[in-house]
Coordinates of C-alpha atoms in Angstrom, one line a residue:
M1 CA 0.0 0.1 -0.3
P2 CA 1.5 3.1 -1.0
P3 CA 2.2 5.9 1.4
V4 CA -1.0 8.1 2.8
P5 CA -0.8 11.6 1.3
S6 CA -0.2 14.9 2.6
I7 CA -3.7 16.3 4.3
L8 CA -2.5 19.5 2.1
S9 CA -1.8 17.8 -0.6
L10 CA -5.5 16.1 -0.8
I11 CA -7.4 19.3 0.6
P12 CA -8.1 22.3 -1.6
N13 CA -7.4 25.6 0.0
H14 CA -10.5 27.4 1.7
K15 CA -11.6 29.5 -1.3
S16 CA -11.6 26.4 -3.9
L17 CA -14.1 24.3 -1.0
T18 CA -16.3 28.1 -1.1
D19 CA -15.9 28.4 -5.2
A20 CA -15.4 24.6 -6.2
R21 CA -18.4 22.5 -6.0
T22 CA -18.2 19.9 -8.3
S23 CA -15.0 18.7 -6.0
P24 CA -15.4 15.8 -4.4
M25 CA -13.8 16.8 -1.5
A26 CA -16.2 19.5 -0.9
A27 CA -19.3 20.0 1.3
P28 CA -22.4 20.1 -0.2
A29 CA -23.6 23.9 -0.4
S30 CA -26.0 25.0 2.0
G31 CA -29.5 23.5 1.1
S32 CA -28.5 20.9 0.1
S33 CA -30.7 17.0 0.6
R34 CA -27.4 14.9 1.5
R35 CA -26.8 14.4 5.1
Y36 CA -24.0 13.0 6.9
D37 CA -24.1 10.1 9.3
V38 CA -21.7 11.8 11.5
I39 CA -20.4 15.9 11.8
V40 CA -17.3 16.3 14.1
V41 CA -16.7 19.8 14.6
G42 CA -13.0 20.7 15.9
A43 CA -10.1 19.0 13.5
G44 CA -7.1 18.8 16.1
I45 CA -5.8 15.4 17.4
M46 CA -9.6 14.7 19.0
G47 CA -11.7 15.4 16.5
S48 CA -9.3 13.7 13.6
C49 CA -9.1 10.8 15.3
A50 CA -12.7 10.6 15.6
A51 CA -13.3 11.3 11.9
H52 CA -11.0 8.9 10.8
A53 CA -12.7 6.1 13.3
A54 CA -16.2 6.7 12.3
A55 CA -14.7 7.1 8.5
S56 CA -13.2 3.9 8.5
R57 CA -16.5 2.2 9.6
G58 CA -18.0 3.5 6.4
A59 CA -19.8 6.2 7.9
R60 CA -20.2 9.4 5.6
V61 CA -18.3 12.0 7.5
L62 CA -18.0 15.4 7.8
L63 CA -15.5 17.2 10.3
L64 CA -14.9 21.2 10.4
D65 CA -12.2 23.7 11.9
R66 CA -12.5 26.6 12.7
F67 CA -9.8 28.0 11.5
D68 CA -6.3 26.6 8.5
L69 CA -6.1 23.2 9.1
L70 CA -3.0 22.4 10.8
H71 CA -3.3 25.5 12.8
H72 CA -1.0 27.0 15.5
R73 CA -4.2 28.5 17.4
G74 CA -5.2 25.2 19.9
S75 CA -3.4 22.6 21.5
S76 CA -2.7 20.4 18.7
H77 CA 0.0 21.9 16.7
G78 CA 3.7 21.6 17.1
E79 CA 7.0 19.4 16.7
S80 CA 6.6 16.6 19.9
R81 CA 4.1 15.4 22.3
A82 CA 5.8 12.6 25.3
S83 CA 3.9 9.4 25.9
R84 CA 4.1 7.5 28.7
V85 CA 2.1 4.8 30.5
T86 CA 2.9 5.6 34.2
Y87 CA -0.1 7.7 35.8
A88 CA -1.4 8.1 39.4
E89 CA -5.2 7.2 38.1
A90 CA -5.2 3.5 37.7
Y91 CA -7.9 4.2 34.3
Y92 CA -5.6 5.9 32.5
P93 CA -3.0 3.0 31.6
P94 CA -5.2 1.0 29.3
M95 CA -6.5 3.5 27.8
V96 CA -2.6 4.8 26.7
R97 CA -2.3 0.7 25.7
L98 CA -5.3 0.8 23.4
S99 CA -3.4 3.9 22.0
H100 CA -0.5 2.6 21.0
R101 CA -2.4 -0.4 19.6
L102 CA -4.3 1.8 17.6
W103 CA -1.0 3.9 16.8
D104 CA 0.7 1.3 14.8
E105 CA -2.3 0.4 13.1
A106 CA -2.7 4.1 11.8
Q107 CA 0.9 4.2 10.8
R108 CA 1.0 0.7 8.6
D109 CA -2.2 2.5 7.2
A110 CA -0.5 5.6 6.3
G111 CA 3.0 3.8 5.5
Y112 CA 4.9 6.1 7.8
R113 CA 5.6 6.7 11.4
V114 CA 4.7 9.5 13.5
L115 CA 5.6 8.0 17.0
T116 CA 9.2 7.1 18.1
P117 CA 9.1 4.9 20.9
T118 CA 11.1 5.5 24.0
T119 CA 11.8 4.5 27.3
H120 CA 10.5 6.8 29.8
L121 CA 12.1 7.4 33.5
D122 CA 9.9 9.5 36.3
L123 CA 11.8 11.3 39.1
G124 CA 10.9 12.8 42.4
P125 CA 11.1 13.3 45.6
R126 CA 11.0 8.9 47.2
H127 CA 7.6 9.3 49.2
Q128 CA 5.4 11.5 46.7
P129 CA 2.1 10.2 46.7
A130 CA 1.4 10.5 43.3
L131 CA 4.8 9.7 42.1
L132 CA 3.8 6.5 44.0
A133 CA 1.0 5.5 42.4
A134 CA 1.8 6.3 38.9
I135 CA 5.5 3.7 39.2
A136 CA 2.9 0.8 40.4
N137 CA 0.3 1.7 37.9
G138 CA 2.9 1.8 34.9
A139 CA 5.1 -1.1 36.1
A140 CA 8.1 1.0 36.4
T141 CA 10.9 -0.3 37.7
E142 CA 13.7 1.6 40.4
I143 CA 16.8 2.5 38.5
P144 CA 19.6 1.9 40.9
G145 CA 22.1 4.4 41.9
A146 CA 25.4 5.3 40.4
D147 CA 27.6 3.4 43.4
A148 CA 25.2 0.7 43.4
A149 CA 26.6 -3.2 41.7
R150 CA 23.4 -3.8 39.4
E151 CA 23.2 -2.2 35.9
R152 CA 22.1 1.3 35.1
P153 CA 21.3 2.6 31.3
A154 CA 23.6 4.7 29.9
W155 CA 22.1 7.6 29.8
A156 CA 21.5 7.4 33.7
D157 CA 24.4 9.3 34.4
A158 CA 22.4 12.3 32.5
F159 CA 20.6 13.2 35.9
R160 CA 22.1 14.0 39.2
V161 CA 19.1 12.4 41.7
P162 CA 19.0 14.8 44.4
D163 CA 18.8 12.6 47.9
G164 CA 16.0 11.8 49.0
W165 CA 14.5 11.1 45.2
T166 CA 13.6 8.1 43.4
A167 CA 14.0 7.2 39.6
A168 CA 12.1 4.8 38.0
K169 CA 11.7 3.6 34.4
S170 CA 9.2 2.1 32.4
E171 CA 7.5 0.9 28.8
L172 CA 5.4 2.7 26.8
G173 CA 7.2 5.8 26.5
G174 CA 7.5 7.7 22.9
V175 CA 7.7 10.6 20.9
I176 CA 4.6 11.9 18.8
K177 CA 5.1 14.5 15.9
A178 CA 2.4 16.1 16.6
T179 CA 1.3 18.2 13.7
K180 CA 2.2 15.2 11.4
A181 CA 0.1 12.8 13.4
V182 CA -2.9 15.2 13.3
A183 CA -2.1 15.6 9.3
M184 CA -1.9 12.0 9.6
F185 CA -5.5 11.1 10.4
Q186 CA -7.1 13.5 8.4
A187 CA -5.3 12.2 5.2
L188 CA -6.6 8.4 6.8
A189 CA -10.2 9.6 7.2
V190 CA -9.8 11.7 3.9
R191 CA -9.0 8.6 1.9
M192 CA -11.4 7.0 3.6
G193 CA -14.6 9.0 2.2
A194 CA -15.0 12.0 5.1
V195 CA -15.0 15.3 3.9
V196 CA -13.1 18.2 5.4
R197 CA -14.0 21.9 5.5
D198 CA -11.4 25.0 7.3
G199 CA -12.4 28.3 7.7
V200 CA -15.9 27.4 9.4
E201 CA -16.4 28.3 12.2
V202 CA -19.7 26.6 14.1
V203 CA -22.2 28.9 16.4
D204 CA -24.6 26.5 16.9
I205 CA -26.3 22.6 16.9
A206 CA -29.3 21.9 17.4
K207 CA -31.8 19.0 16.9
N208 CA -35.0 18.9 14.4
Q209 CA -36.9 17.0 16.4
G210 CA -39.5 16.0 13.7
E211 CA -36.6 14.2 11.0
E212 CA -34.0 12.9 14.2
V213 CA -31.7 15.5 12.4
I214 CA -28.7 17.5 13.8
V215 CA -28.4 20.2 12.6
V216 CA -25.0 22.3 12.3
R217 CA -25.2 25.6 11.7
T218 CA -22.1 28.6 11.0
S219 CA -20.6 31.8 11.1
S220 CA -21.5 32.4 7.4
G221 CA -25.1 30.8 7.9
E222 CA -24.3 27.5 6.2
E223 CA -26.3 24.7 7.4
F224 CA -25.0 21.3 7.8
H225 CA -26.9 18.2 8.3
G226 CA -26.3 14.6 10.6
G227 CA -27.1 12.0 12.4
K228 CA -24.9 12.3 15.1
C229 CA -22.3 15.1 16.1
I230 CA -19.2 15.1 18.0
I231 CA -17.8 18.6 19.9
T232 CA -14.3 18.4 19.7
V233 CA -13.1 22.1 19.7
G234 CA -10.9 21.9 22.5
A235 CA -9.9 25.9 24.5
W236 CA -13.3 26.8 22.9
T237 CA -15.5 23.7 24.4
R238 CA -17.0 25.4 27.2
K239 CA -17.9 28.7 24.6
L240 CA -19.7 26.7 22.5
V241 CA -21.6 24.2 24.9
K242 CA -22.9 27.1 26.6
S243 CA -23.8 28.2 23.4
V244 CA -25.8 25.1 22.3
T245 CA -27.3 24.2 25.3
G246 CA -28.9 28.4 26.0
D247 CA -26.2 28.7 28.7
S248 CA -28.2 25.5 30.9
M249 CA -24.8 23.5 30.9
D250 CA -21.5 25.2 31.6
L251 CA -18.3 22.9 31.2
P252 CA -15.6 23.9 33.6
V253 CA -13.3 23.6 30.5
Q254 CA -10.8 26.4 31.1
P255 CA -8.3 27.3 28.4
L256 CA -4.4 27.9 29.6
H257 CA -1.2 29.4 28.3
T258 CA 1.3 27.3 28.4
L259 CA 5.0 27.6 27.1
I260 CA 7.1 24.9 25.1
C261 CA 10.8 25.7 26.1
Y262 CA 14.0 23.9 24.1
W263 CA 17.0 24.4 25.7
K264 CA 21.1 24.1 24.7
V265 CA 22.9 20.7 25.2
K266 CA 26.2 21.2 26.5
P267 CA 28.6 20.5 24.3
G268 CA 30.2 17.0 24.5
H269 CA 26.2 16.0 25.5
E270 CA 24.4 16.5 21.9
H271 CA 24.4 12.4 21.0
E272 CA 23.9 11.0 24.9
L273 CA 20.4 13.0 25.3
A274 CA 19.0 12.1 21.7
A275 CA 16.3 9.6 20.7
E276 CA 18.7 7.7 18.9
A277 CA 20.7 7.0 21.8
G278 CA 17.7 5.9 23.6
F279 CA 17.3 8.8 25.6
P280 CA 13.8 8.4 27.5
T281 CA 11.2 11.1 27.4
F282 CA 10.5 11.7 31.4
A283 CA 8.8 13.2 33.9
G284 CA 10.0 15.3 36.9
Y285 CA 7.3 15.3 40.1
G286 CA 7.3 17.5 43.3
D287 CA 6.4 21.3 43.8
T288 CA 7.1 22.2 40.2
H289 CA 6.0 19.3 37.3
I290 CA 8.2 19.1 34.6
Y291 CA 8.3 16.8 31.6
S292 CA 10.3 16.6 28.9
T293 CA 11.3 14.9 25.4
P294 CA 14.6 13.5 24.2
S295 CA 16.8 16.1 22.0
M296 CA 15.2 15.0 18.3
E297 CA 13.2 18.1 16.7
Y298 CA 16.1 20.5 16.7
P299 CA 19.6 19.2 17.5
G300 CA 21.7 20.2 19.8
L301 CA 18.3 21.3 22.0
I302 CA 16.3 19.4 24.2
K303 CA 12.7 20.0 25.3
I304 CA 12.0 20.4 28.8
C305 CA 8.6 21.9 30.3
M306 CA 6.8 23.1 33.1
H307 CA 3.3 21.9 33.1
G308 CA 0.2 24.3 33.9
G309 CA 0.1 28.0 32.9
P310 CA -2.1 31.3 33.4
Q311 CA -5.7 31.1 32.7
C312 CA -6.9 33.2 29.4
D313 CA -9.5 33.5 27.3
P314 CA -8.7 31.4 23.5
D315 CA -10.3 34.5 21.7
R316 CA -8.5 37.1 23.4
R317 CA -4.7 36.1 24.4
D318 CA -2.1 37.9 25.5
W319 CA 0.6 36.3 23.7
A320 CA 3.2 38.2 25.7
A321 CA 2.0 36.4 28.6
A322 CA 2.8 33.4 27.3
T323 CA 6.6 34.2 26.8
G324 CA 7.3 32.7 30.7
E325 CA 8.6 36.3 32.4
G326 CA 6.7 37.6 34.9
E327 CA 3.4 36.7 37.3
G328 CA 3.1 33.9 34.9
G329 CA 6.6 32.7 34.9
L330 CA 6.9 29.2 33.3
V331 CA 10.8 29.9 32.4
G332 CA 12.7 30.3 35.8
P333 CA 11.0 27.1 37.4
V334 CA 12.1 25.2 34.5
A335 CA 15.5 26.7 34.6
Q336 CA 15.6 26.0 38.8
W337 CA 15.1 22.0 38.2
I338 CA 17.4 21.7 35.6
D339 CA 20.2 23.3 37.9
E340 CA 19.4 21.3 40.1
V341 CA 19.3 17.9 38.0
M342 CA 20.7 17.7 35.0
P343 CA 23.5 20.6 35.6
E344 CA 26.4 18.6 33.4
C345 CA 24.1 18.3 30.4
V346 CA 21.4 21.1 29.7
D347 CA 22.8 25.0 29.9
T348 CA 20.3 27.2 31.5
A349 CA 22.5 30.3 30.9
G350 CA 20.2 33.0 29.1
G351 CA 16.9 30.8 29.4
P352 CA 15.4 28.0 26.6
V353 CA 16.9 29.0 23.3
L354 CA 13.1 28.7 21.3
R355 CA 9.6 29.5 23.1
Q356 CA 6.4 28.3 21.6
P357 CA 3.3 29.4 23.0
C358 CA 0.7 26.9 23.6
M359 CA -2.4 26.2 25.0
Y360 CA -4.2 23.8 27.6
S361 CA -7.8 23.2 27.9
M362 CA -7.8 21.7 31.3
T363 CA -10.7 20.5 33.8
P364 CA -10.5 21.4 38.1
D365 CA -9.6 17.7 37.9
D366 CA -7.3 17.3 35.1
D367 CA -9.7 14.1 34.2
F368 CA -11.3 14.2 30.5
V369 CA -14.5 15.2 29.7
I370 CA -16.2 12.1 27.2
D371 CA -19.7 11.9 27.4
F372 CA -22.8 12.5 25.4
L373 CA -24.3 16.3 25.8
G374 CA -27.4 14.4 27.5
G375 CA -30.9 16.1 27.6
E376 CA -34.6 16.0 26.0
E377 CA -33.0 18.2 23.5
F378 CA -30.0 15.5 22.6
G379 CA -29.9 12.5 24.7
K380 CA -27.4 10.2 22.8
D381 CA -27.1 12.2 19.7
V382 CA -23.9 14.9 20.4
V383 CA -20.8 13.3 22.3
V384 CA -18.3 15.9 23.7
G385 CA -14.8 15.3 24.1
A386 CA -13.2 17.8 26.0
G387 CA -10.2 18.6 28.9
F388 CA -7.3 16.8 27.5
S389 CA -4.5 19.3 27.8
G390 CA -1.5 18.3 29.1
H391 CA -1.5 14.5 28.6
G392 CA -4.2 13.8 26.4
F393 CA -2.3 13.7 23.3
K394 CA -0.9 10.5 23.6
M395 CA -4.5 8.9 23.7
G396 CA -5.5 10.7 20.6
P397 CA -6.7 7.0 18.6
A398 CA -8.0 5.7 21.3
I399 CA -10.2 9.0 22.7
G400 CA -11.1 9.2 18.4
R401 CA -12.0 5.2 18.5
I402 CA -14.7 5.4 21.9
L403 CA -16.0 9.3 20.3
A404 CA -16.7 7.6 16.8
E405 CA -18.5 4.3 18.6
M406 CA -20.2 6.7 21.4
A407 CA -21.6 8.3 18.4
L408 CA -22.5 5.8 16.0
D409 CA -23.5 3.3 18.6
G410 CA -24.5 5.0 21.5
E411 CA -21.8 3.2 23.2
A412 CA -18.2 2.3 23.2
R413 CA -17.4 -1.2 22.9
T414 CA -13.7 -1.0 22.2
A415 CA -12.9 0.6 25.3
S416 CA -15.0 -1.9 27.4
E417 CA -12.9 -4.7 25.5
A418 CA -10.0 -2.6 26.7
G419 CA -10.6 -2.6 30.2
V420 CA -10.9 1.4 29.8
E421 CA -13.6 3.0 32.3
L422 CA -15.4 5.8 30.9
Q423 CA -17.7 6.2 34.2
H424 CA -14.6 8.7 35.6
F425 CA -15.5 11.3 32.5
R426 CA -18.5 12.1 32.8
I427 CA -20.7 15.1 33.0
S428 CA -22.5 14.6 35.9
R429 CA -19.3 14.3 38.1
F430 CA -19.5 18.2 38.6
E431 CA -22.8 18.2 39.6
G432 CA -22.9 19.4 43.2
N433 CA -18.7 19.3 43.1
P434 CA -17.6 21.8 41.2
M435 CA -14.1 19.9 41.5
G436 CA -14.9 16.4 40.0
N437 CA -12.6 13.6 40.4
A438 CA -9.8 16.2 42.3
K439 CA -7.3 13.9 44.4
T440 CA -6.2 14.9 47.6
Y441 CA -2.1 14.1 46.4

């Protein structure tokens, strides 16, 4: 099977989508009698995976995005995302394992890879409850100290593990090429017959009760008709859901500024910290939650970042606030961590060489929202997927499959068969409890 071409080579630009109605890629003009089985709103990693999953079952799928395809305004763009199976919550590892199987299947179908497998390392205070739970749930094994008789990985010497800390390695780590992965799932969906439209802002979703049809309306006055709808709009979820439900539902999905930082590797250590040398993805627990991928996308630089950031409005972002300085600073704590744990290998003088702003969309408990919109109007006809930022990208293929099955079948059989428990992700967890599944550690 030949490799799947780039999504940009398959999809006409916005002007041709508007003008060339004879194109097989173009959605029908407003008023057309054609109806889709599933309309997916939001073409980031989750929406693209959901469109692919639905189209792979033969469903007629329409995938819409408000901005240009593969844009940088949301949460799915960039050079890399890390994968890991070590989670303090026992309900995430099964979803990661399911996703790795689905990543492999998609890459086989595409004819190229977007996920580079690595080892993963977790390190932090020895008695930190979340770290201990993550090590247990991910079946991680402790790395012996430098003076131990047991064999250590060669890359372990890059870390100066402080007294009172532990470091444990696990499998199913990896580096995912983020934008390339989104493009891959879009291209696969298109090859299976999905229609993709960008530059289409959805402002309302309603149900035509007489015909059991979901009507998706746009800011330009277009209407699309579908049997089911999946909402995966990331940081815009709260706004769209409030608009759709007439303010009767306020999903607590808060957008945050965050910052991707690339630091200079000190001379002589460039190969040591590279992916091809077996260097791991890693996460640091403690007062500052650190995450990193090996030196890969920019030779001589390594991505080391701080999880989180200040709140923002996705439509009125202060891009200067995302540079990492000042009140919402996301650079200083990372530099301090590097100076403590990796001082021989990474140079913090002058700060990170590259800074790339991004956005999270977070729930109060950091868990996902995967549920039916519900209510008398929508029931099981509209599915919402949200709150994935910070750790969801790696699970995109599994989440996309789950969302597609919920829309098409009213249940997610694949999740059940893989041991993925979805009750933790229901909207109802916030009813009378604004913190949802918030943990004590």
